[in-house]
Coordinates of C-alpha atoms and ligand atoms in Angstrom, one line a residue:
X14 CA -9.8 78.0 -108.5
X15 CA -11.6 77.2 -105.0
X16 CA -12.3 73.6 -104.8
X17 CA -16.0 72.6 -103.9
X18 CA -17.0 70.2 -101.6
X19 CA -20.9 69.2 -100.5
X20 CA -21.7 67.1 -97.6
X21 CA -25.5 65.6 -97.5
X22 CA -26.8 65.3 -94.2
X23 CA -26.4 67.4 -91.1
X24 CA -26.0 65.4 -88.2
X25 CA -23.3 65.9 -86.2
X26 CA -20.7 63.7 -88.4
X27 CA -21.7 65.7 -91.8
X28 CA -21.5 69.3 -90.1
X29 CA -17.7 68.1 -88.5
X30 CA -17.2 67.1 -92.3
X31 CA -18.0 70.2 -93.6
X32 CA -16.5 72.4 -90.8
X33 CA -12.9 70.5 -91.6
X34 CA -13.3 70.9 -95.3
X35 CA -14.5 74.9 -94.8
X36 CA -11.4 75.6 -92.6
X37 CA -9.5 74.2 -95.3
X38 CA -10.5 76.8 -97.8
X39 CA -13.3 74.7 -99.6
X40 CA -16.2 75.9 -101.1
X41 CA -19.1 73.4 -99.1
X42 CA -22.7 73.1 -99.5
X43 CA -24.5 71.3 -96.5
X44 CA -27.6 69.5 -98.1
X45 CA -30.3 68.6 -95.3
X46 CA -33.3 66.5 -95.9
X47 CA -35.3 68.1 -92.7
X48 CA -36.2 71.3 -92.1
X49 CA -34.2 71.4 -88.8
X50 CA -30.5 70.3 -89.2
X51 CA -28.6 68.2 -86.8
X52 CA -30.1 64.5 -87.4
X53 CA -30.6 63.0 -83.8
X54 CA -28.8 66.2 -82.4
X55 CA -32.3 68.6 -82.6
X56 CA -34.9 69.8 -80.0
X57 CA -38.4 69.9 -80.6
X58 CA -42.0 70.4 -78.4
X59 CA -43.1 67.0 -78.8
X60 CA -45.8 67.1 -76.1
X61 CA -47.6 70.7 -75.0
X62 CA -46.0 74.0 -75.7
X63 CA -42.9 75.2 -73.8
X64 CA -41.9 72.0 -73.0
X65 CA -38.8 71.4 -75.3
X66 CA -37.4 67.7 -75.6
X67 CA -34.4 66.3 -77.0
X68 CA -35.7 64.1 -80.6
X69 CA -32.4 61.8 -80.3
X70 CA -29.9 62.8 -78.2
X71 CA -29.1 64.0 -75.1
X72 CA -26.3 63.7 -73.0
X73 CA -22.4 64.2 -74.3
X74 CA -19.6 62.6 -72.9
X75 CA -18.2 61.9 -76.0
X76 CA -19.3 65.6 -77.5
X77 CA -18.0 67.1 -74.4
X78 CA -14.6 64.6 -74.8
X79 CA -14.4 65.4 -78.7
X80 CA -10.9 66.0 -79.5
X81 CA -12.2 67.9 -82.8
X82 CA -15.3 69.8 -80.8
X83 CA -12.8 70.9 -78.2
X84 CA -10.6 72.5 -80.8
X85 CA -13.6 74.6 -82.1
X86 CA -14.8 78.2 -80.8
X87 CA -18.4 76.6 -80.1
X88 CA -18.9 78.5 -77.0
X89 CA -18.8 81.6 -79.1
X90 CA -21.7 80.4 -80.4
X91 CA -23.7 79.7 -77.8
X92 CA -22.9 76.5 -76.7
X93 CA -22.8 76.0 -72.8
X94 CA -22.5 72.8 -71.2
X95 CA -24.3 72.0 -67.7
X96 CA -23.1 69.4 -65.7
X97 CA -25.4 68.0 -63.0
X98 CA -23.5 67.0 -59.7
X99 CA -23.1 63.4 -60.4
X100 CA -23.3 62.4 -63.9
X101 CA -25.2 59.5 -63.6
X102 CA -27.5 57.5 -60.5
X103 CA -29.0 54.1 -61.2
X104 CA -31.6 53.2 -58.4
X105 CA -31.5 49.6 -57.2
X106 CA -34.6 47.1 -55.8
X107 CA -34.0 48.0 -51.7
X108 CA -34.6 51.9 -51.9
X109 CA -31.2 53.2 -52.7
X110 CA -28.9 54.5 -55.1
X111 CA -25.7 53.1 -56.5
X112 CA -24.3 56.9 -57.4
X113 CA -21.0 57.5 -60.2
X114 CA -19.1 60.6 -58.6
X115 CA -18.0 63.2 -61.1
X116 CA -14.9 63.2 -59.5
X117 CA -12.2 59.7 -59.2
X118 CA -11.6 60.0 -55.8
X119 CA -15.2 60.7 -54.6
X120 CA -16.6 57.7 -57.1
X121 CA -13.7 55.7 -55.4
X122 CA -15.1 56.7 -51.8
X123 CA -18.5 56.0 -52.8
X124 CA -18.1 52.7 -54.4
X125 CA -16.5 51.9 -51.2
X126 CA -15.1 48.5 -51.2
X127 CA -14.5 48.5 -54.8
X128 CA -13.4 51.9 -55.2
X129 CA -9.7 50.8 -55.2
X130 CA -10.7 48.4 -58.0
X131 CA -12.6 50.6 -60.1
X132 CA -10.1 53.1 -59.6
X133 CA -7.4 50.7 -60.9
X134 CA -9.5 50.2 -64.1
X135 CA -10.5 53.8 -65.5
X136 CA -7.7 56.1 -63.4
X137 CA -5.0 55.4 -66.4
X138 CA -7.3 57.1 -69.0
X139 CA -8.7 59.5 -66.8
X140 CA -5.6 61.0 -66.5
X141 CA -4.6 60.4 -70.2
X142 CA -7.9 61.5 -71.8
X143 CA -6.5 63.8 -74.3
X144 CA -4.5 60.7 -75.8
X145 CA -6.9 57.9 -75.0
X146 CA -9.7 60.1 -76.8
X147 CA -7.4 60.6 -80.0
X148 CA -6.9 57.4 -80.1
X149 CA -10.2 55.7 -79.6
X150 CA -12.0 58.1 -81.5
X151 CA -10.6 57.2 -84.5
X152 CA -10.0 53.6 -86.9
X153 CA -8.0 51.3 -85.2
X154 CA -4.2 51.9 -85.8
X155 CA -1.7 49.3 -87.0
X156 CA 0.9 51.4 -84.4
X157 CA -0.9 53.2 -81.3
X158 CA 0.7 56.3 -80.4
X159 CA 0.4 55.4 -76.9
X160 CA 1.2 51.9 -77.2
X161 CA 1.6 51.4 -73.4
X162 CA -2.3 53.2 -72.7
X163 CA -3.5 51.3 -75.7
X164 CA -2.2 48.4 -74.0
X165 CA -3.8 48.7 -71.0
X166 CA -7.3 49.8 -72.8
X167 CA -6.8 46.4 -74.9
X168 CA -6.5 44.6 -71.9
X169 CA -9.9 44.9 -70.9
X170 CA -11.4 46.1 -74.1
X171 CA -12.3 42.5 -75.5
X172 CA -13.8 41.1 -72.0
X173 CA -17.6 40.6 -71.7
X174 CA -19.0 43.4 -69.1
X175 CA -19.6 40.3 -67.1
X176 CA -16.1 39.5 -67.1
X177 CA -15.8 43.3 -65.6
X178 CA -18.3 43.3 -63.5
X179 CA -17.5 40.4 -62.0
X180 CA -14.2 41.4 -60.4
X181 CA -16.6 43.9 -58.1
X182 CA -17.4 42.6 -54.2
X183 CA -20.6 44.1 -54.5
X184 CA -24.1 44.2 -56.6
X185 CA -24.3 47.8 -56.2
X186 CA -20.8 48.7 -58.8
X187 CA -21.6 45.5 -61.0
X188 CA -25.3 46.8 -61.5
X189 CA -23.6 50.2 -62.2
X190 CA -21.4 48.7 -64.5
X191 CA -24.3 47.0 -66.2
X192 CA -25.8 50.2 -67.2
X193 CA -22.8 51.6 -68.4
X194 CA -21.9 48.7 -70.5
X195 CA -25.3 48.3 -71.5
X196 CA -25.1 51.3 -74.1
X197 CA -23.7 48.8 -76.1
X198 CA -26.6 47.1 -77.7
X199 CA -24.8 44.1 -77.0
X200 CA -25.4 41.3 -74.6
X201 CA -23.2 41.8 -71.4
X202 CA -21.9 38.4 -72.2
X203 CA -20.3 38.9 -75.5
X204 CA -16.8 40.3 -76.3
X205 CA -16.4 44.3 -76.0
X206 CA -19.4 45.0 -73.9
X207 CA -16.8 45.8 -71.7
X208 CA -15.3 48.4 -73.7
X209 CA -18.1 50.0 -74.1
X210 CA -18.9 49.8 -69.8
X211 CA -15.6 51.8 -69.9
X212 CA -15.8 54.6 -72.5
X213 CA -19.3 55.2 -70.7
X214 CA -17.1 55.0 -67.3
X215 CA -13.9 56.6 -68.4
X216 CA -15.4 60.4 -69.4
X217 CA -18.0 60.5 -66.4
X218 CA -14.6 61.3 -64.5
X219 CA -12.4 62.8 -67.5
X220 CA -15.1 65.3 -68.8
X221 CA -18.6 64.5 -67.4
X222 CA -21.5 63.7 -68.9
X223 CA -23.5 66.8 -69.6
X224 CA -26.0 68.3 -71.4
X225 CA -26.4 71.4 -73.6
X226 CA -28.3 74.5 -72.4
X227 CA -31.3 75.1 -74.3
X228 CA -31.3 71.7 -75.3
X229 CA -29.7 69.3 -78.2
X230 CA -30.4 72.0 -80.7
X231 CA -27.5 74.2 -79.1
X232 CA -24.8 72.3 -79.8
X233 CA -26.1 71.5 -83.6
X234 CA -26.9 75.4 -83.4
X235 CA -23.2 76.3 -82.8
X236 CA -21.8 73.9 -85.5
X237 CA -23.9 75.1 -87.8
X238 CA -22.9 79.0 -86.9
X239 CA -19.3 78.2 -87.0
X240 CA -19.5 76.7 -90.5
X241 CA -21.8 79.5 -91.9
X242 CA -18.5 82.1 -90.2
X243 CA -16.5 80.0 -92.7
X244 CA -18.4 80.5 -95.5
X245 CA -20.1 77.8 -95.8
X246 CA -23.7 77.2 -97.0
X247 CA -26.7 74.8 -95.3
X248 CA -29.3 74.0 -97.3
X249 CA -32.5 72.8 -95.6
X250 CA -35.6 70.9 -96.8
X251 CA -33.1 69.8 -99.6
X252 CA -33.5 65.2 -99.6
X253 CA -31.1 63.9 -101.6
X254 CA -32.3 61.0 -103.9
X255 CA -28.9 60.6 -105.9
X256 CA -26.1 62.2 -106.1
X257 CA -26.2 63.1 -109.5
X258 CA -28.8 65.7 -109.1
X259 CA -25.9 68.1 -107.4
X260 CA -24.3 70.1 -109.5
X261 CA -20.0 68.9 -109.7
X262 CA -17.9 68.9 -106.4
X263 CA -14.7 67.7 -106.3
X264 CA -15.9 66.0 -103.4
X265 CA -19.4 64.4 -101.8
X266 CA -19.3 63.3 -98.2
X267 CA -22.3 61.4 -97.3
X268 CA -23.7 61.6 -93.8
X269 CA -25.4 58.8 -94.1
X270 CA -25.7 55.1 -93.7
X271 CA -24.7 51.7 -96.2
X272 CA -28.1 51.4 -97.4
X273 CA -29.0 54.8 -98.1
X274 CA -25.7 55.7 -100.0
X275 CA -26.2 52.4 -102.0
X276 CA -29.3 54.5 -103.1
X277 CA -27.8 57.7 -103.9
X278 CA -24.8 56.9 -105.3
X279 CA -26.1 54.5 -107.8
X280 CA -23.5 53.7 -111.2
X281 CA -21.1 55.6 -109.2
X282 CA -20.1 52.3 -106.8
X283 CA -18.1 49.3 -108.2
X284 CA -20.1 45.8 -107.8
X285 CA -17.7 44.6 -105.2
X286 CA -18.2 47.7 -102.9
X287 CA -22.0 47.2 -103.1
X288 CA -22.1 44.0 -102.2
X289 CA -20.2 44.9 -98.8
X290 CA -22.7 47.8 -98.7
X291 CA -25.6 45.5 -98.4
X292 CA -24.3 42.8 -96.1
X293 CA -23.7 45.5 -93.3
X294 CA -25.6 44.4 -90.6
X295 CA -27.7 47.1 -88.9
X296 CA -28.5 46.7 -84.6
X297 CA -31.2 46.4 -82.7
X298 CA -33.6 49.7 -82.4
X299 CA -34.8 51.8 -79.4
X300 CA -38.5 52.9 -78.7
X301 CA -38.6 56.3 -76.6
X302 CA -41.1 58.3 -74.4
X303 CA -40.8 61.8 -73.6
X304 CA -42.9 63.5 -71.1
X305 CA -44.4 66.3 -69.6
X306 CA -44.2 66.5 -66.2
X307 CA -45.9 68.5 -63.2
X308 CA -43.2 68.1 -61.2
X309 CA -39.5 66.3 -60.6
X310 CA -39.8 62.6 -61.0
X311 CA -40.8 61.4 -57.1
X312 CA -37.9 58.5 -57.1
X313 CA -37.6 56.5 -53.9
X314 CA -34.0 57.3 -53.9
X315 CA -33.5 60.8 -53.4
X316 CA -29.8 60.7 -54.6
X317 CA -31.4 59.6 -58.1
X318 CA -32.1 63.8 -58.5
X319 CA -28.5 64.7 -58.2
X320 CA -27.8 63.1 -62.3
X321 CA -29.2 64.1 -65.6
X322 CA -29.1 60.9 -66.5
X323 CA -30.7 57.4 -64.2
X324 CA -29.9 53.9 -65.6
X325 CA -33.5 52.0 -64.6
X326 CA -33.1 48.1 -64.4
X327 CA -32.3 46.9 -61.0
X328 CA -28.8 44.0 -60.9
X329 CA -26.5 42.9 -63.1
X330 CA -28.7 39.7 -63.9
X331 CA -32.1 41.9 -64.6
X332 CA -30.0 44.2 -67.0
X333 CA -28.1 41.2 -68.6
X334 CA -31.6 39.6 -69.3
X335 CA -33.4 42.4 -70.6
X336 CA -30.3 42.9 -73.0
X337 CA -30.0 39.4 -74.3
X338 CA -33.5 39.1 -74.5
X339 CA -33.3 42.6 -77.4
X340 CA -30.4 40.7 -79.3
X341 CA -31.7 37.5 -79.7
X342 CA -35.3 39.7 -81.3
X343 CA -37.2 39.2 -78.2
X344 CA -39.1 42.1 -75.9
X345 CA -37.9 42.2 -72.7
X346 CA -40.7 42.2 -70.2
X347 CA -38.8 44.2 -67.6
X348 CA -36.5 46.1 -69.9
X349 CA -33.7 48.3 -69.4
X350 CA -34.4 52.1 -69.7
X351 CA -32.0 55.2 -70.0
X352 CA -33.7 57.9 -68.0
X353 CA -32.6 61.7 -68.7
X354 CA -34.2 64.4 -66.8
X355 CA -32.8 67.8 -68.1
X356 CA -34.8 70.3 -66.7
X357 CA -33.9 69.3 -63.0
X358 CA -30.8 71.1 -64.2
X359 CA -31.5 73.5 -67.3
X360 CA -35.0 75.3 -66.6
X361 CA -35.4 76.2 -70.0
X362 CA -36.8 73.0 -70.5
X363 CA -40.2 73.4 -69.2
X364 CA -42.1 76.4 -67.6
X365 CA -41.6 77.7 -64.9
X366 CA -41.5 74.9 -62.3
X367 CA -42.6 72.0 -64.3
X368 CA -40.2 69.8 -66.1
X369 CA -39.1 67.4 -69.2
X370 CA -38.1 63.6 -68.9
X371 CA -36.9 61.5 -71.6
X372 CA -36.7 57.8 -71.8
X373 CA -36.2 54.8 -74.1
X374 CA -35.3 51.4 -74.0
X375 CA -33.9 48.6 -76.7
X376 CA -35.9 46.8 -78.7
X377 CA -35.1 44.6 -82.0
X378 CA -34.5 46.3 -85.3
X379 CA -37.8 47.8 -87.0
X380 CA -40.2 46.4 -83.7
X381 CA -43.7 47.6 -84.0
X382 CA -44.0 47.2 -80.3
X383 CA -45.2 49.5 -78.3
X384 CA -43.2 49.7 -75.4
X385 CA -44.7 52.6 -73.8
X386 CA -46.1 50.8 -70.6
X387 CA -43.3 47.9 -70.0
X388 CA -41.0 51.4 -70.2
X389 CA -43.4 53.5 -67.2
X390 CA -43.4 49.8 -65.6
X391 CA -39.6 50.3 -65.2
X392 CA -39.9 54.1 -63.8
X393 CA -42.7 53.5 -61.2
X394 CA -40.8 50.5 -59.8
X395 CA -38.1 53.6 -59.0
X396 CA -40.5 56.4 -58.4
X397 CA -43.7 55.1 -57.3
X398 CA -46.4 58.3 -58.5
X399 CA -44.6 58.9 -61.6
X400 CA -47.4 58.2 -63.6
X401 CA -49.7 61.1 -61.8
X402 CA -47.2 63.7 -62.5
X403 CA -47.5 63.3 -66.1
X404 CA -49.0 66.1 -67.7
X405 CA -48.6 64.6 -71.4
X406 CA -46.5 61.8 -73.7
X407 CA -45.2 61.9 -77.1
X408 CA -43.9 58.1 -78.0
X409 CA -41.3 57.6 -80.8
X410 CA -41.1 54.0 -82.4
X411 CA -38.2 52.6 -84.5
X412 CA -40.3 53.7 -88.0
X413 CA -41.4 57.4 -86.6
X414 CA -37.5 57.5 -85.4
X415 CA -36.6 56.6 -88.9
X416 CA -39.4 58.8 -90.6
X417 CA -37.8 61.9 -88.8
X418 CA -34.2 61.0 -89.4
X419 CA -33.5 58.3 -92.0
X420 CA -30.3 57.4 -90.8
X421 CA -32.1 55.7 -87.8
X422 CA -32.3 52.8 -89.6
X423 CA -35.1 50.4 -88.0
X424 CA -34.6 52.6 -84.8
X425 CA -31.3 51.9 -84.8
X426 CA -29.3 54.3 -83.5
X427 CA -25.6 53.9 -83.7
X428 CA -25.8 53.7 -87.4
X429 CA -24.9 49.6 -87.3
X430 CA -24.2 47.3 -85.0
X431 CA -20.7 47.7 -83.3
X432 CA -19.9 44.1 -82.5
X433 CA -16.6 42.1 -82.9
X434 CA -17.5 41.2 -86.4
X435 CA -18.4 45.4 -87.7
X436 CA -16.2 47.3 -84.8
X437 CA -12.9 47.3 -86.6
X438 CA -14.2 47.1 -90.2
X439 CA -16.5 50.2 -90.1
X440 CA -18.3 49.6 -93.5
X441 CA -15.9 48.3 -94.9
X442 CA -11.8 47.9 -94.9
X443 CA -11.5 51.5 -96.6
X444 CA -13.6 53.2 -93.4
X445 CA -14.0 56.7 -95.2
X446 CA -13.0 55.8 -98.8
X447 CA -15.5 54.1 -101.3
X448 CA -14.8 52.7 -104.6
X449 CA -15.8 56.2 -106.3
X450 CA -12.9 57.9 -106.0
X451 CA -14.8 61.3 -104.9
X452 CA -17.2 60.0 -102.4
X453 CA -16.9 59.1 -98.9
X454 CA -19.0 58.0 -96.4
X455 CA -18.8 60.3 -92.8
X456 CA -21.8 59.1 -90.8
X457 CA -21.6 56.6 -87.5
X458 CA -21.6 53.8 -89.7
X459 CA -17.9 54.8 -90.0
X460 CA -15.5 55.0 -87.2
X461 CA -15.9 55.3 -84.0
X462 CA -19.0 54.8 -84.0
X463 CA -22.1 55.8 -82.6
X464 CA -22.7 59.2 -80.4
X465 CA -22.2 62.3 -80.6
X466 CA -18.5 63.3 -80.9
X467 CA -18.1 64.4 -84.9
X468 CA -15.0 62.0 -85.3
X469 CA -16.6 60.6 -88.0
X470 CA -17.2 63.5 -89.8
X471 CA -13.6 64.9 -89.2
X472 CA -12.0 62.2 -89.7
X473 CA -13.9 61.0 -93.2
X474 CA -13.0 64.9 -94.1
X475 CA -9.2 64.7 -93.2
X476 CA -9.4 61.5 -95.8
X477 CA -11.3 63.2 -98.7
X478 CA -8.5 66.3 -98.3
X479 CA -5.5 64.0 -98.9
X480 CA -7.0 62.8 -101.9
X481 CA -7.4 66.0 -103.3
X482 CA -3.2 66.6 -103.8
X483 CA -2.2 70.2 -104.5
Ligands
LIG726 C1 -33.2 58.5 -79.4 C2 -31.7 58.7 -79.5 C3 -30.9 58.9 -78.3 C4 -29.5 59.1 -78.4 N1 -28.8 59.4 -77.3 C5 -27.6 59.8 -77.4 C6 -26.9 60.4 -76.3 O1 -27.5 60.8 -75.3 N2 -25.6 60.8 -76.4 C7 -24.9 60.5 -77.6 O2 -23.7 60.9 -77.7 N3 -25.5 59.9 -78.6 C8 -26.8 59.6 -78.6 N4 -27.5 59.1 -79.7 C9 -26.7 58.8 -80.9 C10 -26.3 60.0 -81.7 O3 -27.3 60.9 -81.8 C11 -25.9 59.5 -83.1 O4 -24.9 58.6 -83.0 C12 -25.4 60.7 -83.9 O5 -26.4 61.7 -84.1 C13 -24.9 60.3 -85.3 O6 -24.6 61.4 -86.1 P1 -24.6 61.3 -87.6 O7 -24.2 62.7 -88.1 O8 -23.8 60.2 -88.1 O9 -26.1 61.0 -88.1 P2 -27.5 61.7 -87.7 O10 -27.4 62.5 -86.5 O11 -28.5 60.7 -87.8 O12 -27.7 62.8 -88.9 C14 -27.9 62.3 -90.3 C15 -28.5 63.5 -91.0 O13 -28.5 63.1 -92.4 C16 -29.8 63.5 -93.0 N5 -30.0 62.8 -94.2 C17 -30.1 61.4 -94.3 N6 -30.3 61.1 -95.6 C18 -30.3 62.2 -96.3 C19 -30.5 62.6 -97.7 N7 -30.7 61.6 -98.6 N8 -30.4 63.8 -98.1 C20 -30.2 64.8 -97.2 N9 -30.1 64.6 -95.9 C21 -30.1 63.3 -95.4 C22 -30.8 63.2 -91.9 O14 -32.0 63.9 -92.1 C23 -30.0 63.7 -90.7 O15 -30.2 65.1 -90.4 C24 -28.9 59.0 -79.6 C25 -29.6 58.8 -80.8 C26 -31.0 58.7 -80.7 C27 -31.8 58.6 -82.0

C-alpha cells in the first residue's frame, strides 16, 4: 500500500518536504492556510496595478546555492534567475560606493588594499561551495566531511563581525562587511555575526545573489509544478487548527514554527517537549516599504544601479549602532535598511519604464512602530529626490507580516532567533524529530536556518523517511 504523507504549510521548507517525500513514492497532501502558496516566497501588487512586489522575500543566494534546489529540474518550470552585474553596492557618507564584485578576483581588485585579505577569508569556500553548502546547510555534524574546510569556516565562524571587520585597512570593506553581517539580527559585537558576514559574502562570488524572473512567485511557482508532476496534491485556503482534523498519514511535517505546532499538535506532544517548545526564543522583527516608483532610484552614487540589492547605513559604527540599538528593544533613529530594486533588472516588475523598490529595516519583535519615515530618511540621505519619484507605498508592519504569513512571528523573519544559545539546538536537540513519533517540524525554526534554500524542508523529510523502515 502507498504510504501517505501531508505537509502543512507551503513555504519553501514545507514544498522541499513534500517534493523529497513525493520523489520517494509517497502519497502527499500540501495543506496551505493562504490562498497563494509559498509563505514569504509570493508576489503580490501591493501598491497600483502592474507593479508586482516581492511580500517577503527577494534575493537568493542561498536558493540559488541550495544543494537540494540545484538538484531539481526547476528551470523546466519556469524558473530563471537574473543576476545584476554586482550583487550588491552599499553607498557610503562622501558620494561613493563601496561595490562587492560578482567575481573573486574583480571584488579583490576593487576592495583594493584589502582585496588580498578578503580574498584569504572567503576564496577557500568559494572554490569548495558544493561541499561548504552541504555542510552548512544542514545540523551541525559530530564529524565534518570536510574537516579541513570546516576547520577553516570554524575558525572565523564564532568571531564578532567586528572582530572581522576589523582586520580591513579601510572603512569602505568594514562598512561592506557590516551589511553583510548585519543579516544576522544580531549585534555586530556578539559571537557568529561573523558567520553570518560570510555566508552573505561567501555565495556573492560562489553563486551570486539573484533574483527570480517574474518575481518571488516564480520560484514557489516551480516547486509547486514539480511536486504536482509527482503526483502530489496542494491544497489552498486550507488553515490548519490541529492536526487531528486530517484524515491518517503516516507522516505530518509541519511547516511551521514552536508556537504554532504547540497549537496544532495538541495531546499528541509529551510535556517535556512542550516545555522546550515554549521557551524558544523568537528574534527581533522587520518593518518594510515597498514602492512605486516613476523612475530608477536617483542615488548619488551611480555605481549603487549596478546591484539588485544596496545595504543603506553609512560605517561600520552607524550599522553597529542601529543593530544594537533593535536587540536591546530600542528603534534605531538612523536605522539600517536592505534596499532591493528588481525591476532595474527584470522589467516585468513595473510598466513599461517605471519601476518597483523594496525596503525594510529591523525593529524589535511585535513593534507597532511605524518606521516608514526613519526608513525614506535612510534612502534620501543616498539618493537625494527619492521621495518625488514615488508614485505610491504599501507599508508592512511585524503584525500585517504576521497576519499574511503566520510563521512571521512578531515580524520575525528567520523563524527564531539564530544566536549562540538556539544556532546549534534548532528547536530542540532532536532538530526534525518531535516527541510524536509521526510528526516533525520542517520550517526555519529548524536547521539551517532562516532564507530561502529548502534545507529545512529536505532535510526534516530525509528524517521522517528513515523512520518509516520498509
Ligand atoms: C520581508 C522578508 C524579507 C525576506 N528576505 C529574504 C531574502 O531576500 N532572501 C532570503 O533567502 N530569505 C529572505 N527572507 C526569509 C525567507 O523568506 C524565510 O526564511 C523562508 O521563507 C522560510 O521558509 P519556511 O518554509 O520555513 O516558512 P514560510 O515561507 O514562512 O512559509 C510558511 C507557510 O506555512 C503556512 N502556514 C502556517 N501555519 C499554517 C497552518 N496552521 N495551516 C496551514 N498553513 C500554515 C503559511 O501560510 C506559509 O505559507 C525574507 C522574509 C521576509 C518576511
Amino acid at each position: 500500500m502507498t504510504r501517505r504523507a501531508c505537509v502543512v504549510g507551503s513555504g519553501p521548507n514545507g514544498l522541499a518536504a513534500a517534493i523529497v517525500l513525493a520523489r520517494a513514492g509517497l502519497h502527499v497532501d500540501v495543506f496551505e492556510a493562504e490562498a497563494i502558496p509559498g509563505g514569504a516566497v509570493r508576489s503580490m501588487e501591493l501598491t497600483l496595478p502592474g507593479f508586482l512586489h516581492d511580500f517577503g522575500s527577494a534575493v537568493y543566494p542561498l536558493g540559488a546555492g541550495s544543494p537540494f534546489f540545484a538538484s531539481l529540474p526547476l528551470h523546466k518550470f519556469g524558473l530563471e534567475w537574473i543576476h545584476s552585474p554586482a550583487p550588491v553596492a552599499h553607498p557610503l557618507e562622501n558620494g561613493t560606493a563601496v561595490v562587492l564584485e560578482r567575481s573573486l578576483k574583480d571584488a579583490s581588485i576593487s576592495l583594493g588594499e584589502d582585496g588580498r585579505k578578503w580574498e584569504d577569508l572567503v576564496a577557500p569556500f568559494v572554490e569548495h561551495w558544493k561541499e561548504f553548502a552541504a555542510e552548512v546547510l544542514a545540523p551541525i555534524p559530530a564529524i565534518p566531511k570536510h574537516p579541513f574546510l570546516m576547520a577553516r569556516f570554524g575558525r572565523n565562524a564564532f568571531f564578532s563581525a567586528k572582530t572581522i571587520a576589523h582586520r580591513f585597512g579601510t572603512e569602505r570593506t568594514r562598512a561592506l562587511f557590516a551589511g553583510l553581517a548585519a543579516h544576522s539580527f544580531l549585534k555586530l559585537t556578539e559571537p557568529l555575526s561573523g558567520a553570518f558576514g560570510l555566508m552573505m559574502a561567501v555565495p556573492a562570488h560562489a553563486v551570486g545573489w539573484p533574483i527570480p524572473r517574474g518575481g518571488a512567485q516564480s520560484l514557489t511557482h516551480a516547486l509547486c509544478q514539480y511536486f504536482a508532476s509527482l503526483g502530489g496534491t496542494l491544497h489552498t485556503s486550507r488553515r490548519i487548527a490541529s492536526l487531528d482534523e486530517l484524515p491518517d498519514y503516516d507522516l505530518y511535517l509541519c511547516d511551521v514554527t514552536p508556537r504554532q505546532l504547540l497549537n496544532i499538535s495538541g495531546s499528541r506532544l509529551s510535556s517535556s517537549y512542550k516545555h522546550k517548545m515554549q521557551t524558544f526564543r523568537y528574534g527581533p522583527g522587520v518593518f518594510k516599504m515597498d514602492y512605486a516608483l516613476r523612475e530608477p532610484i536617483p542615488w548619488k552614487a551611480a555605481e549603487c544601479r549596478r546591484a539588485a540589492t544596496v545595504h543603506l547605513g553609512g560605517n561600520f559604527e552607524e550599522i553597529s549602532t542601529s543593530e544594537a540599538a533593535m536587540r536591546a528593544g530600542q528603534h534605531a533613529e538612523s536605522p539600517f535598511v536592505l534596499l532591493v530594486q528588481p525591476s532595474l533588472f527584470d522589467p516585468s516588475r513595473a510598466p513599461s519604464g517605471k519601476h518597483t523598490a523594496w525596503a525594510y529595516c529591523h525593529v524589535p519583535n511585535a513593534s507597532n512602530e511605524n518606521m516608514q519615515t526613519r526608513i525614506e530618511n535612510q534612502i534620501e540621505r543616498f539618493a537625494p529626490g527619492f521621495r518625488e519619484c514615488v508614485l505610491a507605498r504599501n507599508a508592512l508592519s511585524p503584525s500585517t507580516l504576521e497576519s499574511m504569513d503566520a510563521n512571521l512571528k512578531g515580524g520575525d523573519i528567520s523563524g527564531g532567533i539564530m544566536d549562540i544559545r538556539q544556532f546549534a539546538f534548532r528547536p530542540t536537540s532532536r532538530h526534525y524529530a518531535t516527541s510524536a513519533k509521526n510528526v516533525f517540524i520542517c520550517s526555519s525554526s529548524t536547521p539551517p536556518g532562516g532564507g530561502v534554500h529548502g534545507m529545512c524542508g529536505y532535510h526534516a523529510a530525509k528524517k521522517a523517511l528513515s523512520t518509516l523502515g520498509g
